[in-house]
Coordinates of C-alpha atoms and ligand atoms in Angstrom, one line a residue:
X129 CA 9.3 -48.5 31.4
X130 CA 7.6 -46.9 28.6
X131 CA 5.0 -47.5 25.9
X132 CA 5.6 -48.0 22.2
X133 CA 3.3 -48.0 19.3
X134 CA 3.7 -48.1 15.5
X135 CA 1.7 -48.0 12.3
X136 CA 2.3 -49.0 8.7
X137 CA -0.4 -48.8 6.1
X138 CA -2.4 -46.3 4.0
X139 CA -3.8 -43.9 6.7
X140 CA -1.9 -41.1 8.4
X141 CA 0.3 -42.7 11.0
X142 CA 0.5 -39.7 13.5
X143 CA -3.2 -39.8 14.4
X144 CA -3.2 -43.6 14.9
X145 CA 0.0 -43.5 16.9
X146 CA -1.2 -40.6 19.1
X147 CA -4.4 -42.5 19.9
X148 CA -2.5 -45.6 20.8
X149 CA 0.0 -43.7 22.9
X150 CA -2.9 -42.1 24.8
X151 CA -4.0 -45.6 25.8
X152 CA -0.4 -46.5 26.8
X153 CA 0.1 -43.5 29.1
X154 CA -0.3 -45.7 32.1
X155 CA 3.2 -47.1 31.2
X156 CA 4.8 -43.7 31.7
X157 CA 4.1 -40.1 30.8
X158 CA 7.1 -37.8 31.4
X159 CA 7.8 -37.2 27.7
X160 CA 6.6 -38.4 24.3
X161 CA 7.6 -38.4 20.7
X162 CA 6.7 -39.6 17.2
X163 CA 8.7 -40.3 14.0
X164 CA 7.3 -40.8 10.5
X165 CA 8.7 -41.5 7.1
X166 CA 7.4 -38.7 4.9
X167 CA 6.2 -39.1 1.3
X168 CA 9.5 -37.8 0.0
X169 CA 11.4 -40.5 2.0
X170 CA 12.6 -38.4 4.9
X171 CA 12.4 -39.1 8.6
X172 CA 10.5 -36.4 10.4
X173 CA 10.4 -36.3 14.3
X174 CA 8.5 -34.4 17.0
X175 CA 9.2 -34.7 20.7
X176 CA 8.0 -33.0 23.9
X177 CA 8.5 -33.1 27.6
X178 CA 5.1 -33.9 29.1
X179 CA 2.1 -36.0 28.4
X180 CA 0.6 -37.1 25.1
X181 CA -1.7 -34.0 25.2
X182 CA 1.5 -31.9 24.9
X183 CA 2.6 -33.9 21.9
X184 CA -0.8 -33.5 20.3
X185 CA -0.6 -29.7 20.8
X186 CA 2.9 -29.6 19.2
X187 CA 1.6 -31.5 16.2
X188 CA -1.1 -28.8 15.7
X189 CA 1.6 -26.1 15.2
X190 CA 4.1 -28.4 13.6
X191 CA 2.2 -31.2 11.8
X192 CA 3.6 -34.5 10.7
X193 CA 2.5 -36.4 7.6
X194 CA 3.3 -40.0 6.6
X195 CA 1.8 -43.5 6.5
X196 CA 4.6 -45.2 8.5
X197 CA 5.3 -44.0 12.0
X198 CA 6.5 -45.0 15.5
X199 CA 5.6 -43.3 18.8
X200 CA 6.7 -43.5 22.4
X201 CA 5.5 -42.4 25.8
X202 CA 8.4 -42.3 28.3
X203 CA 9.0 -43.0 31.9
X204 CA 12.6 -41.9 32.5
X205 CA 15.2 -44.5 33.6
X206 CA 18.5 -43.3 31.9
X207 CA 18.6 -39.6 31.6
X208 CA 16.1 -37.0 32.9
X209 CA 12.9 -36.2 31.1
X210 CA 14.0 -33.8 28.3
X211 CA 13.4 -33.4 24.6
X212 CA 16.9 -34.9 23.8
X213 CA 16.2 -38.0 25.9
X214 CA 12.7 -38.5 24.5
X215 CA 12.2 -41.2 21.9
X216 CA 12.3 -41.8 18.9
X217 CA 16.1 -41.8 18.9
X218 CA 18.0 -41.5 15.6
X219 CA 21.1 -42.7 14.0
X220 CA 23.9 -40.2 13.1
X221 CA 22.6 -39.8 9.6
X222 CA 19.0 -39.3 10.8
X223 CA 17.8 -42.1 8.5
X224 CA 17.0 -44.7 11.3
X225 CA 14.5 -44.1 14.1
X226 CA 14.0 -46.3 17.2
X227 CA 11.5 -46.4 20.0
X228 CA 12.3 -48.6 23.0
X229 CA 10.7 -50.0 26.2
X230 CA 13.1 -51.6 28.7
X231 CA 16.7 -51.2 29.8
X232 CA 19.9 -52.0 27.8
X233 CA 22.1 -53.1 30.6
X234 CA 25.4 -53.0 28.7
X235 CA 24.8 -49.6 27.0
X236 CA 27.8 -47.8 28.5
X237 CA 30.2 -50.3 27.0
X238 CA 28.4 -50.3 23.7
X239 CA 28.3 -46.5 23.6
X240 CA 32.0 -46.2 24.2
X241 CA 32.7 -48.7 21.4
X242 CA 30.4 -46.9 19.0
X243 CA 31.8 -43.5 20.0
X244 CA 35.3 -44.8 19.3
X245 CA 34.1 -45.9 15.9
X246 CA 32.9 -42.3 15.2
X247 CA 29.2 -42.3 16.2
X248 CA 28.0 -39.1 17.8
X249 CA 25.4 -39.4 20.6
X250 CA 22.9 -36.7 21.4
X251 CA 21.1 -38.1 24.5
X252 CA 21.9 -39.7 27.8
X253 CA 19.7 -42.7 27.1
X254 CA 20.5 -46.4 26.9
X255 CA 18.2 -46.5 23.8
X256 CA 20.3 -44.4 21.5
X257 CA 22.9 -47.2 21.2
X258 CA 20.4 -49.2 19.3
X259 CA 19.9 -46.6 16.7
X260 CA 23.7 -46.4 16.2
X261 CA 24.1 -50.2 16.2
X262 CA 21.5 -50.6 13.5
X263 CA 23.2 -47.9 11.5
X264 CA 26.5 -49.7 11.9
X265 CA 25.0 -53.0 10.6
X266 CA 22.6 -51.7 8.0
X267 CA 23.5 -52.7 4.4
X268 CA 20.1 -52.3 2.8
X269 CA 18.3 -55.0 4.9
X270 CA 16.7 -53.4 8.0
X271 CA 15.6 -56.7 9.6
X272 CA 19.0 -58.2 9.3
X273 CA 20.6 -55.1 10.8
X274 CA 18.2 -55.2 13.7
X275 CA 18.9 -58.9 14.4
X276 CA 22.6 -58.3 14.4
X277 CA 22.2 -55.3 16.7
X278 CA 20.0 -57.3 19.2
X279 CA 22.8 -59.9 19.5
X280 CA 25.0 -57.2 21.1
X281 CA 22.4 -56.2 23.7
X282 CA 22.0 -57.3 27.3
X283 CA 18.9 -56.4 29.2
X284 CA 15.2 -56.1 28.5
X285 CA 13.7 -54.5 25.5
X286 CA 10.9 -54.1 23.0
X287 CA 11.9 -52.0 19.9
X288 CA 10.0 -50.5 17.0
X289 CA 12.4 -49.4 14.2
X290 CA 11.9 -47.6 10.9
X291 CA 14.4 -46.5 8.3
X292 CA 14.0 -43.8 5.6
X293 CA 16.0 -46.1 3.2
X294 CA 13.6 -49.0 3.7
X295 CA 10.4 -47.0 3.5
X296 CA 7.9 -49.8 3.1
X297 CA 8.9 -51.6 6.3
X298 CA 8.9 -51.6 10.0
X299 CA 10.8 -54.0 12.3
X300 CA 9.9 -54.9 15.9
X301 CA 11.7 -57.1 18.3
X302 CA 11.6 -58.0 22.0
X303 CA 13.3 -59.7 24.9
X304 CA 11.6 -59.6 28.3
X305 CA 9.5 -56.4 27.5
X306 CA 6.0 -56.8 26.2
X307 CA 5.2 -56.4 22.4
X308 CA 2.3 -57.3 20.2
X309 CA 1.8 -56.9 16.5
X310 CA -1.8 -56.0 15.4
X311 CA -3.1 -57.2 12.1
X312 CA -5.2 -55.1 9.8
X313 CA -6.2 -55.0 6.1
X314 CA -3.5 -53.3 4.2
X315 CA -2.2 -51.9 7.5
X316 CA -0.5 -53.3 10.5
X317 CA 0.5 -52.1 14.0
X318 CA 2.9 -52.7 16.8
X319 CA 2.3 -51.8 20.5
X320 CA 3.3 -52.5 24.0
X321 CA -0.1 -54.0 24.7
X322 CA -3.3 -55.0 23.0
X323 CA -5.3 -52.2 24.6
X324 CA -3.3 -49.6 22.6
X325 CA -4.5 -50.9 19.3
X326 CA -7.8 -52.7 20.2
X327 CA -9.7 -49.8 18.5
X328 CA -8.0 -50.6 15.2
X329 CA -8.0 -54.4 15.3
X330 CA -8.9 -57.4 17.4
X331 CA -6.3 -59.7 15.8
X332 CA -2.8 -59.8 17.2
X333 CA 0.4 -61.8 17.3
X334 CA 1.9 -61.9 20.8
X335 CA 5.6 -61.7 20.2
X336 CA 8.0 -63.9 22.2
X337 CA 11.5 -63.3 23.4
X338 CA 14.1 -62.9 20.7
X339 CA 11.5 -62.9 18.0
X340 CA 11.5 -60.3 15.2
X341 CA 8.5 -59.0 13.3
X342 CA 8.9 -57.5 9.8
X343 CA 5.8 -55.4 9.0
X344 CA 4.8 -54.1 5.6
X345 CA 1.3 -52.7 4.9
X346 CA 0.2 -56.1 3.5
X347 CA 1.9 -58.6 5.6
X348 CA 3.7 -59.5 8.8
X349 CA 6.6 -62.0 8.9
X350 CA 7.7 -63.5 12.3
X351 CA 11.2 -65.0 12.6
X352 CA 13.8 -65.7 15.2
X353 CA 17.1 -63.8 15.2
X354 CA 18.5 -66.2 12.6
X355 CA 15.6 -65.3 10.3
X356 CA 14.1 -68.8 10.6
X357 CA 10.3 -68.4 10.2
X358 CA 8.2 -68.6 13.4
X359 CA 4.7 -70.0 13.3
X360 CA 2.3 -68.1 15.6
X361 CA -1.4 -68.4 15.9
X362 CA -3.4 -65.2 15.6
X363 CA -4.7 -64.2 19.1
X364 CA -8.2 -62.7 19.0
X365 CA -8.6 -60.1 21.7
X366 CA -11.6 -61.2 23.8
X367 CA -12.8 -57.8 24.9
X368 CA -14.8 -55.2 22.9
X369 CA -13.2 -52.1 21.3
X370 CA -14.8 -49.7 23.8
X371 CA -13.5 -51.6 26.8
X372 CA -10.4 -49.5 27.0
X373 CA -12.3 -46.2 26.9
X374 CA -13.8 -44.3 29.8
X375 CA -17.4 -45.1 29.0
X376 CA -18.9 -41.9 30.4
X377 CA -17.0 -41.9 33.7
X378 CA -14.8 -39.0 34.7
X379 CA -11.8 -41.2 35.2
X380 CA -10.8 -44.8 34.3
X381 CA -10.4 -45.5 38.0
X382 CA -14.0 -44.6 38.6
X383 CA -15.1 -46.7 35.6
X384 CA -13.1 -49.6 36.9
X385 CA -14.5 -49.4 40.4
X386 CA -17.9 -49.5 38.8
X387 CA -17.1 -52.5 36.6
X388 CA -16.6 -54.7 39.7
X389 CA -20.0 -56.4 39.9
X390 CA -19.7 -57.6 36.3
X391 CA -16.0 -58.4 36.7
X392 CA -16.7 -60.5 39.8
X393 CA -19.4 -62.3 38.0
X394 CA -17.0 -63.1 35.1
X395 CA -14.3 -64.2 37.5
X396 CA -16.6 -66.7 39.2
X397 CA -18.1 -68.0 36.0
X398 CA -17.3 -71.6 35.3
X399 CA -15.4 -71.9 38.5
X400 CA -18.1 -71.6 41.2
X401 CA -21.7 -72.1 40.3
X402 CA -23.3 -73.9 43.2
X403 CA -22.4 -73.8 46.9
X404 CA -22.7 -77.6 47.1
X405 CA -20.5 -78.3 44.1
X406 CA -16.7 -78.3 44.0
X407 CA -14.7 -75.4 42.7
X408 CA -13.4 -75.9 39.2
X409 CA -10.0 -74.5 38.5
X410 CA -8.7 -76.4 35.5
X411 CA -6.2 -73.7 34.5
X412 CA -4.5 -74.2 37.8
X413 CA -2.7 -77.2 36.3
X414 CA -2.3 -79.0 39.6
X415 CA -3.3 -82.6 40.2
X416 CA -5.1 -83.7 43.4
X417 CA -2.0 -85.6 44.4
X418 CA 0.1 -82.4 44.0
X419 CA -2.3 -80.4 46.1
X420 CA -2.4 -83.0 48.8
X421 CA 1.3 -83.2 49.0
X422 CA 1.9 -79.4 49.3
X423 CA 4.2 -78.5 52.2
X424 CA 4.3 -74.8 51.8
X425 CA 2.8 -72.0 49.7
X426 CA 4.8 -68.8 49.1
X427 CA 2.9 -65.7 47.8
X428 CA 4.9 -63.0 46.0
X429 CA 3.9 -59.8 44.2
X430 CA 4.4 -56.0 44.3
X431 CA 2.2 -53.1 45.4
X432 CA -1.5 -53.8 45.5
X433 CA -1.0 -57.4 44.2
X434 CA 1.1 -58.0 47.3
X435 CA -1.7 -56.9 49.5
X436 CA -3.9 -59.5 47.7
X437 CA -1.1 -62.0 48.4
X438 CA -1.3 -61.3 52.2
X439 CA -5.0 -62.2 52.0
X440 CA -4.0 -65.3 50.1
X441 CA -1.6 -66.3 52.8
X442 CA -4.2 -65.9 55.5
X443 CA -6.7 -68.0 53.5
X444 CA -4.2 -70.7 52.7
X445 CA -3.4 -71.3 56.4
X446 CA -6.8 -70.7 57.8
X447 CA -8.8 -72.7 55.2
X448 CA -6.4 -75.1 53.5
X449 CA -4.2 -75.6 56.6
X450 CA -1.0 -75.3 54.5
X451 CA 1.9 -73.3 56.0
X452 CA 2.1 -70.1 53.9
X453 CA 4.3 -67.0 53.5
X454 CA 3.9 -63.8 51.6
X455 CA 6.8 -61.7 50.5
X456 CA 7.3 -58.6 48.5
X457 CA 8.8 -59.7 45.2
X458 CA 11.7 -57.3 45.5
X459 CA 12.5 -58.8 48.9
X460 CA 11.9 -62.5 48.3
X461 CA 15.1 -63.1 46.4
X462 CA 17.2 -61.0 48.8
X463 CA 16.5 -63.4 51.7
X464 CA 17.4 -66.5 49.6
X465 CA 14.4 -68.5 50.8
X466 CA 14.7 -72.1 51.7
X467 CA 12.5 -74.0 49.2
X468 CA 11.4 -77.4 50.5
X469 CA 10.1 -80.2 48.3
X470 CA 6.4 -79.6 47.3
X471 CA 6.6 -75.9 47.7
X472 CA 4.2 -73.9 45.6
X473 CA 4.9 -70.3 44.7
X474 CA 1.8 -68.2 43.8
X475 CA 2.8 -65.1 41.9
X476 CA 0.2 -62.3 41.6
X477 CA 0.3 -59.6 39.0
X478 CA -2.2 -57.5 37.1
X479 CA 0.1 -56.8 34.2
X480 CA 2.1 -60.0 34.3
X481 CA 5.1 -57.8 33.4
X482 CA 6.4 -56.4 36.7
X483 CA 10.1 -56.9 36.7
X484 CA 10.6 -57.7 40.4
X485 CA 7.8 -60.2 40.3
X486 CA 9.3 -61.9 37.2
X487 CA 12.7 -62.1 38.9
X488 CA 11.2 -63.6 42.0
X489 CA 9.3 -66.1 39.9
X490 CA 12.5 -67.2 38.1
X491 CA 14.3 -67.5 41.4
X492 CA 11.6 -69.7 43.0
X493 CA 11.5 -71.9 39.9
X494 CA 15.2 -72.3 40.0
X495 CA 15.0 -73.3 43.6
X496 CA 12.5 -76.0 42.7
X497 CA 9.2 -74.5 43.5
X498 CA 6.2 -75.0 41.2
X499 CA 4.9 -71.6 40.1
X500 CA 1.3 -70.7 39.6
X501 CA 0.4 -67.2 38.7
X502 CA -2.8 -65.2 39.2
X503 CA -2.8 -62.6 36.4
X504 CA -5.0 -60.3 34.4
X505 CA -3.3 -59.5 31.2
X506 CA -3.3 -62.5 28.9
X507 CA -0.1 -64.0 27.5
X508 CA 2.3 -61.8 29.5
X509 CA 5.9 -62.6 30.4
X510 CA 4.9 -64.0 33.8
X511 CA 2.2 -66.2 32.2
X512 CA 4.7 -67.7 29.8
X513 CA 7.1 -68.7 32.6
X514 CA 4.5 -70.1 35.0
X515 CA 3.5 -73.7 35.4
X516 CA -0.1 -72.7 35.6
X517 CA -2.1 -69.5 35.2
X518 CA -5.4 -68.5 36.7
X519 CA -6.7 -65.4 35.0
X520 CA -8.7 -63.0 37.2
X521 CA -10.8 -62.0 34.1
X522 CA -10.9 -58.3 35.0
X523 CA -10.6 -56.9 31.5
X524 CA -8.1 -54.0 30.9
X525 CA -7.3 -51.9 33.9
X526 CA -6.0 -48.5 32.8
X527 CA -6.2 -46.4 36.0
X528 CA -2.7 -46.5 37.6
X529 CA -4.2 -47.2 41.0
X530 CA -5.4 -50.8 40.8
X531 CA -9.0 -51.4 41.9
X532 CA -11.0 -54.1 40.1
X533 CA -7.8 -56.1 39.7
X534 CA -7.2 -56.1 43.5
X535 CA -10.8 -57.2 44.2
X536 CA -10.6 -60.0 41.7
X537 CA -7.1 -61.1 42.8
X538 CA -8.6 -61.6 46.3
X539 CA -11.6 -63.4 44.9
X540 CA -9.4 -65.7 42.8
X541 CA -7.2 -66.5 45.9
X542 CA -10.4 -67.3 47.8
X543 CA -11.3 -69.8 45.0
X544 CA -7.8 -71.3 45.1
X545 CA -7.8 -71.6 48.9
X546 CA -11.3 -73.2 48.9
X547 CA -10.2 -75.6 46.2
X548 CA -7.1 -76.6 48.2
X549 CA -9.3 -77.0 51.3
X550 CA -11.8 -79.2 49.4
X551 CA -9.1 -81.4 47.8
X552 CA -7.3 -81.8 51.1
X553 CA -10.5 -82.5 53.0
X554 CA -9.7 -80.0 55.8
X555 CA -12.7 -77.8 55.8
X556 CA -16.2 -78.8 57.0
X557 CA -19.0 -79.0 54.4
X558 CA -20.8 -76.3 56.3
X559 CA -17.9 -73.9 56.2
X560 CA -17.4 -74.6 52.5
X561 CA -21.1 -74.1 51.8
X562 CA -21.2 -70.8 53.8
X563 CA -18.1 -69.3 52.1
X564 CA -19.1 -70.4 48.6
X565 CA -22.6 -69.0 49.1
X566 CA -21.1 -65.7 50.2
X567 CA -18.9 -65.6 47.1
X568 CA -21.8 -66.3 44.8
X569 CA -23.6 -63.2 46.2
X570 CA -20.5 -61.0 45.6
X571 CA -21.7 -59.4 42.3
X572 CA -24.9 -58.3 44.0
X573 CA -23.1 -57.1 47.2
X574 CA -20.6 -55.2 45.1
X575 CA -23.5 -53.4 43.4
X576 CA -25.1 -52.6 46.7
X577 CA -21.8 -51.0 47.8
X578 CA -21.6 -49.0 44.7
X579 CA -25.1 -47.8 45.1
X580 CA -24.0 -46.2 48.4
X581 CA -21.4 -44.1 46.6
X582 CA -23.0 -40.8 47.6
X583 CA -22.6 -41.7 51.3
X584 CA -18.9 -42.4 50.8
X585 CA -18.6 -39.1 48.9
X586 CA -20.1 -37.2 51.8
X587 CA -17.5 -38.7 54.1
X588 CA -14.7 -37.9 51.6
X589 CA -16.0 -34.3 51.6
X590 CA -15.5 -34.1 55.4
X591 CA -12.0 -35.4 55.4
X592 CA -10.3 -34.7 52.1
X593 CA -8.4 -31.6 53.4
X594 CA -6.7 -33.4 56.2
X595 CA -3.0 -34.1 55.7
X596 CA -2.7 -37.5 57.5
X597 CA -4.6 -40.7 57.8
X598 CA -4.1 -44.0 59.6
X599 CA -5.8 -47.2 58.4
X600 CA -6.1 -49.9 60.9
X601 CA -7.2 -53.5 60.5
X602 CA -6.5 -56.9 62.0
X603 CA -6.3 -60.5 60.8
X604 CA -7.6 -61.0 57.4
X605 CA -8.4 -57.3 57.1
X606 CA -4.9 -56.1 57.9
X607 CA -4.2 -56.3 54.2
X608 CA -7.4 -54.3 53.6
X609 CA -6.0 -51.5 55.8
X610 CA -2.7 -51.6 53.9
X611 CA -4.4 -51.4 50.6
X612 CA -6.9 -48.7 51.7
X613 CA -4.0 -46.6 52.8
X614 CA -2.1 -47.2 49.6
X615 CA -5.1 -46.2 47.5
X616 CA -5.5 -43.0 49.5
X617 CA -1.8 -42.0 49.4
X618 CA -1.2 -42.9 45.7
X619 CA -4.0 -40.8 44.2
X620 CA -4.8 -38.1 46.8
X621 CA -1.3 -37.6 48.2
X622 CA -2.7 -37.5 51.7
X623 CA -0.1 -39.2 53.8
X624 CA -1.8 -42.4 54.8
X625 CA -0.3 -45.4 56.7
X626 CA -1.8 -48.8 56.9
X627 CA -1.1 -50.6 60.2
X628 CA -2.0 -53.6 62.2
X629 CA -4.4 -52.3 64.8
X630 CA -2.6 -54.6 67.3
X631 CA 0.6 -52.5 66.7
X632 CA -1.2 -49.2 67.3
X633 CA 0.2 -48.8 70.8
X634 CA 3.7 -49.4 69.5
X635 CA 4.0 -46.2 67.6
X636 CA 1.1 -45.0 65.4
X637 CA -0.9 -43.9 68.4
X638 CA 1.5 -41.0 68.7
X639 CA 0.1 -39.6 65.5
X640 CA -3.5 -39.3 66.7
X641 CA -4.7 -35.8 66.9
X642 CA -7.5 -33.9 65.1
X643 CA -5.7 -33.4 61.8
X644 CA -5.0 -37.1 61.4
X645 CA -8.1 -39.3 60.7
X646 CA -8.3 -43.0 61.3
X647 CA -10.1 -45.5 59.1
X648 CA -10.8 -48.5 61.3
X649 CA -12.0 -51.8 59.7
X650 CA -14.4 -53.2 62.3
X651 CA -16.5 -55.8 60.5
X652 CA -17.8 -58.7 62.6
X653 CA -15.5 -61.6 63.2
X654 CA -12.7 -62.9 65.4
X655 CA -11.1 -59.5 65.9
X656 CA -14.2 -57.3 66.3
X657 CA -13.9 -56.8 70.1
X658 CA -10.2 -55.9 69.8
X659 CA -11.1 -53.3 67.1
X660 CA -13.6 -51.8 69.5
X661 CA -10.8 -51.3 71.9
X662 CA -8.7 -49.5 69.3
X663 CA -11.5 -47.2 68.3
X664 CA -12.0 -46.2 72.0
X665 CA -8.3 -45.4 72.3
X666 CA -8.4 -43.2 69.1
X667 CA -11.5 -41.3 70.2
X668 CA -10.0 -40.8 73.7
X669 CA -7.2 -38.9 72.0
X670 CA -9.6 -36.7 69.9
X671 CA -8.8 -38.6 66.7
X672 CA -11.5 -38.3 64.0
X673 CA -12.7 -41.7 63.0
X674 CA -14.3 -43.4 60.0
X675 CA -15.3 -47.0 60.6
X676 CA -16.0 -49.8 58.1
X677 CA -18.7 -51.9 59.8
X678 CA -21.5 -54.3 59.1
X679 CA -25.0 -53.0 58.3
X680 CA -27.0 -52.8 61.4
X681 CA -24.1 -52.6 63.8
X682 CA -25.3 -50.2 66.5
X683 CA -22.2 -50.2 68.6
X684 CA -19.6 -48.9 66.3
X685 CA -21.1 -45.5 65.5
X686 CA -21.0 -44.5 69.2
X687 CA -17.9 -46.4 70.3
X688 CA -15.6 -44.1 72.1
X689 CA -17.9 -41.1 71.8
X690 CA -17.7 -38.9 74.9
X691 CA -21.0 -37.0 75.4
X692 CA -19.3 -34.7 77.9
X693 CA -16.7 -33.6 75.3
X694 CA -16.5 -30.0 74.2
X695 CA -18.7 -29.5 71.1
X696 CA -15.6 -28.7 69.1
X697 CA -13.9 -31.9 70.2
X698 CA -14.3 -34.8 67.8
X699 CA -14.4 -37.1 70.8
X700 CA -18.0 -36.0 71.3
X701 CA -19.1 -36.7 67.7
X702 CA -20.4 -40.0 66.4
X703 CA -18.1 -41.9 64.1
X704 CA -18.5 -41.7 60.4
X705 CA -19.6 -45.0 58.9
X706 CA -18.8 -46.9 55.8
X707 CA -21.4 -49.6 55.9
X708 CA -20.9 -52.9 54.3
X709 CA -23.3 -55.9 54.0
X710 CA -22.4 -58.5 56.5
X711 CA -20.5 -61.5 55.1
X712 CA -18.3 -64.2 56.7
X713 CA -15.1 -62.6 57.9
X714 CA -13.0 -64.8 55.5
X715 CA -14.5 -63.2 52.4
X716 CA -14.9 -59.7 53.9
X717 CA -11.7 -58.3 52.2
X718 CA -13.7 -58.3 49.0
X719 CA -16.6 -56.1 50.3
X720 CA -14.3 -53.9 52.5
X721 CA -12.2 -53.0 49.4
X722 CA -14.9 -51.2 47.6
X723 CA -15.9 -48.4 49.9
X724 CA -12.2 -47.8 50.6
X725 CA -11.5 -47.4 46.9
X726 CA -14.4 -45.0 46.6
X727 CA -13.2 -43.0 49.6
X728 CA -9.7 -42.6 48.1
X729 CA -11.2 -41.8 44.7
X730 CA -13.5 -39.0 45.9
X731 CA -10.9 -37.5 48.3
X732 CA -8.5 -37.3 45.4
X733 CA -11.1 -35.9 43.0
X734 CA -12.1 -33.2 45.5
X735 CA -8.4 -32.3 45.8
X736 CA -8.3 -32.0 42.0
X737 CA -5.5 -34.6 41.5
X738 CA -4.6 -36.5 38.3
X739 CA -6.4 -39.6 39.4
X740 CA -5.6 -41.9 36.5
X741 CA -2.0 -40.8 36.3
X742 CA -0.7 -40.0 39.8
X743 CA 2.6 -38.2 39.9
X744 CA 5.7 -40.4 39.8
X745 CA 3.8 -43.6 39.4
X746 CA 3.4 -45.9 36.5
X747 CA 0.9 -48.7 36.0
X748 CA 3.4 -51.3 35.0
X749 CA 6.9 -51.3 36.5
X750 CA 9.1 -53.2 34.1
X751 CA 12.4 -52.3 35.6
X752 CA 13.8 -53.6 39.0
Ligands
LIG1058 C1 2.6 -50.6 40.1 C2 1.1 -50.2 40.0 C3 0.3 -50.9 41.1 C4 0.5 -52.4 41.0 C5 2.0 -52.8 41.1 C6 2.2 -54.3 40.7 O1 3.1 -50.1 41.3 O2 0.9 -48.8 40.1 O3 -1.1 -50.6 40.9 O4 -0.1 -53.0 42.1 O5 2.7 -52.0 40.1 O6 1.8 -54.4 39.4 P1 1.3 -55.8 38.8 O7 1.0 -55.5 37.4 O8 2.4 -56.8 39.0 O9 0.1 -56.2 39.6

């Protein structure tokens, strides 16, 4: 999993590639590199271990110049992060340079063959075989050589290739890994995603599997591997050029948390406009007959998107009365699920490129399920393989820790469950009216929650130095607890566990002591009284407690507080409160998410962590 970018035109390639790589760092950032073809027809390469900033620094002391270049930001899979293993990789003669995102599964076998033929390798990567294969097949036609080389490969890849002997060209090709070609005037681009080059152009070709793009400064030709021309419409990127920048916020994550009121509005637009009118979800691509005959819904996803899937499962059973399951994508295939007739699989993914999710989708399709996906990035691999796609309309999400995408995934699953309930006639008009009215108020409620950021920050200041946290929830807010804990651990590195509050006595209660704080989700609803019980048990064991509760709740702040306790004992102190505006319990995961995102954000910021690029994590995991 890596990011690639390339430029061919009349301006200096290094600057444009560096800017693009900066926007792709979410795809990996353990090392980086650039190759250009110089004016005197040589390939010149710079590589570093570290982030794009380190590459930028190297270029200051050792500049690169050229109007054709390819760049790479790496997340190591084969071979540790090192200068040798960083991309671009070169052929033996140093005339061909390759950047790659993906995994070449048969690289060992190819490498042995190429070594036997006399090629010398300088890295431990799978990628390097591609540089040598192209060298082997090159006879003056770079595109033809790339096509021949690709036929030898098994696995997933997107490549950018330049050759000092074909200086007016760049070739790009993909299979399973994302790739776009950006179109300019006298200049063209390649990139792993649109965000990387949006500043330069809003016109792109989204490249499909086994398609090849030949770029010159003045034109782009798309063909299949047999060089038959491919017709592709130009896709116009629907978001503005500055959407991928921080816009005055300290971190992308903070910006994205704050984008939620608008994003919620955009997600609801055209789908829900009036509490008394049916939900409109045309892109779902399911007839009323199909919805009525559904026998099971299986949700699958990874990470944060899986937590949204757990909310979807709950809503599907509770509202639409359809048996539902939710599985981690990496686990779904392993259990070889029994797929009955009329089973729907709902795949959830921000990027649409997560490898495990894609594999689960294919498996469910093969077993006969219809597959609908809930996605953010347009025209991704998952989108192309789904029977229907509902876009969450979040705009680009750059922060590795997902925030606005999670909120909108839940919101979209609320819309789908309500739509199913409506079509199947299983929810009362009052219930539908109440839930739709609450969803329509969400943009405003999200803003209210953001306006309370200083209160959340004050709580973060009290807790950010503690080493451990327990997040407890029940029912539809169990996923909120899991997600709250995930947010906290992934960016602040505080060890945080999300648990069903009902399971507390079966283990986690052993962790309760003053250095472990608990975040208890105790909004009003079916499980409220039980949450009160849990809070009492925590306070009785001197556990510090933050509660998420409805505005005006007078009970929770003092629940479990022991006025006789020693003044140094937290049992005697009122609970810290993250207040949320009251909403029906079935839509509360949307409101609960926001203060928990802010809490994690501020705790991590106070600890001075790399919030947008937490250690060892990547935004899009395109390997299994
Ligand atoms: C990575 C990201 C998470 C994300 C997960 C699934 O782990 O860091 O934020 O939830 O992948 O990604 P997807 O793009 O499929 O939603």
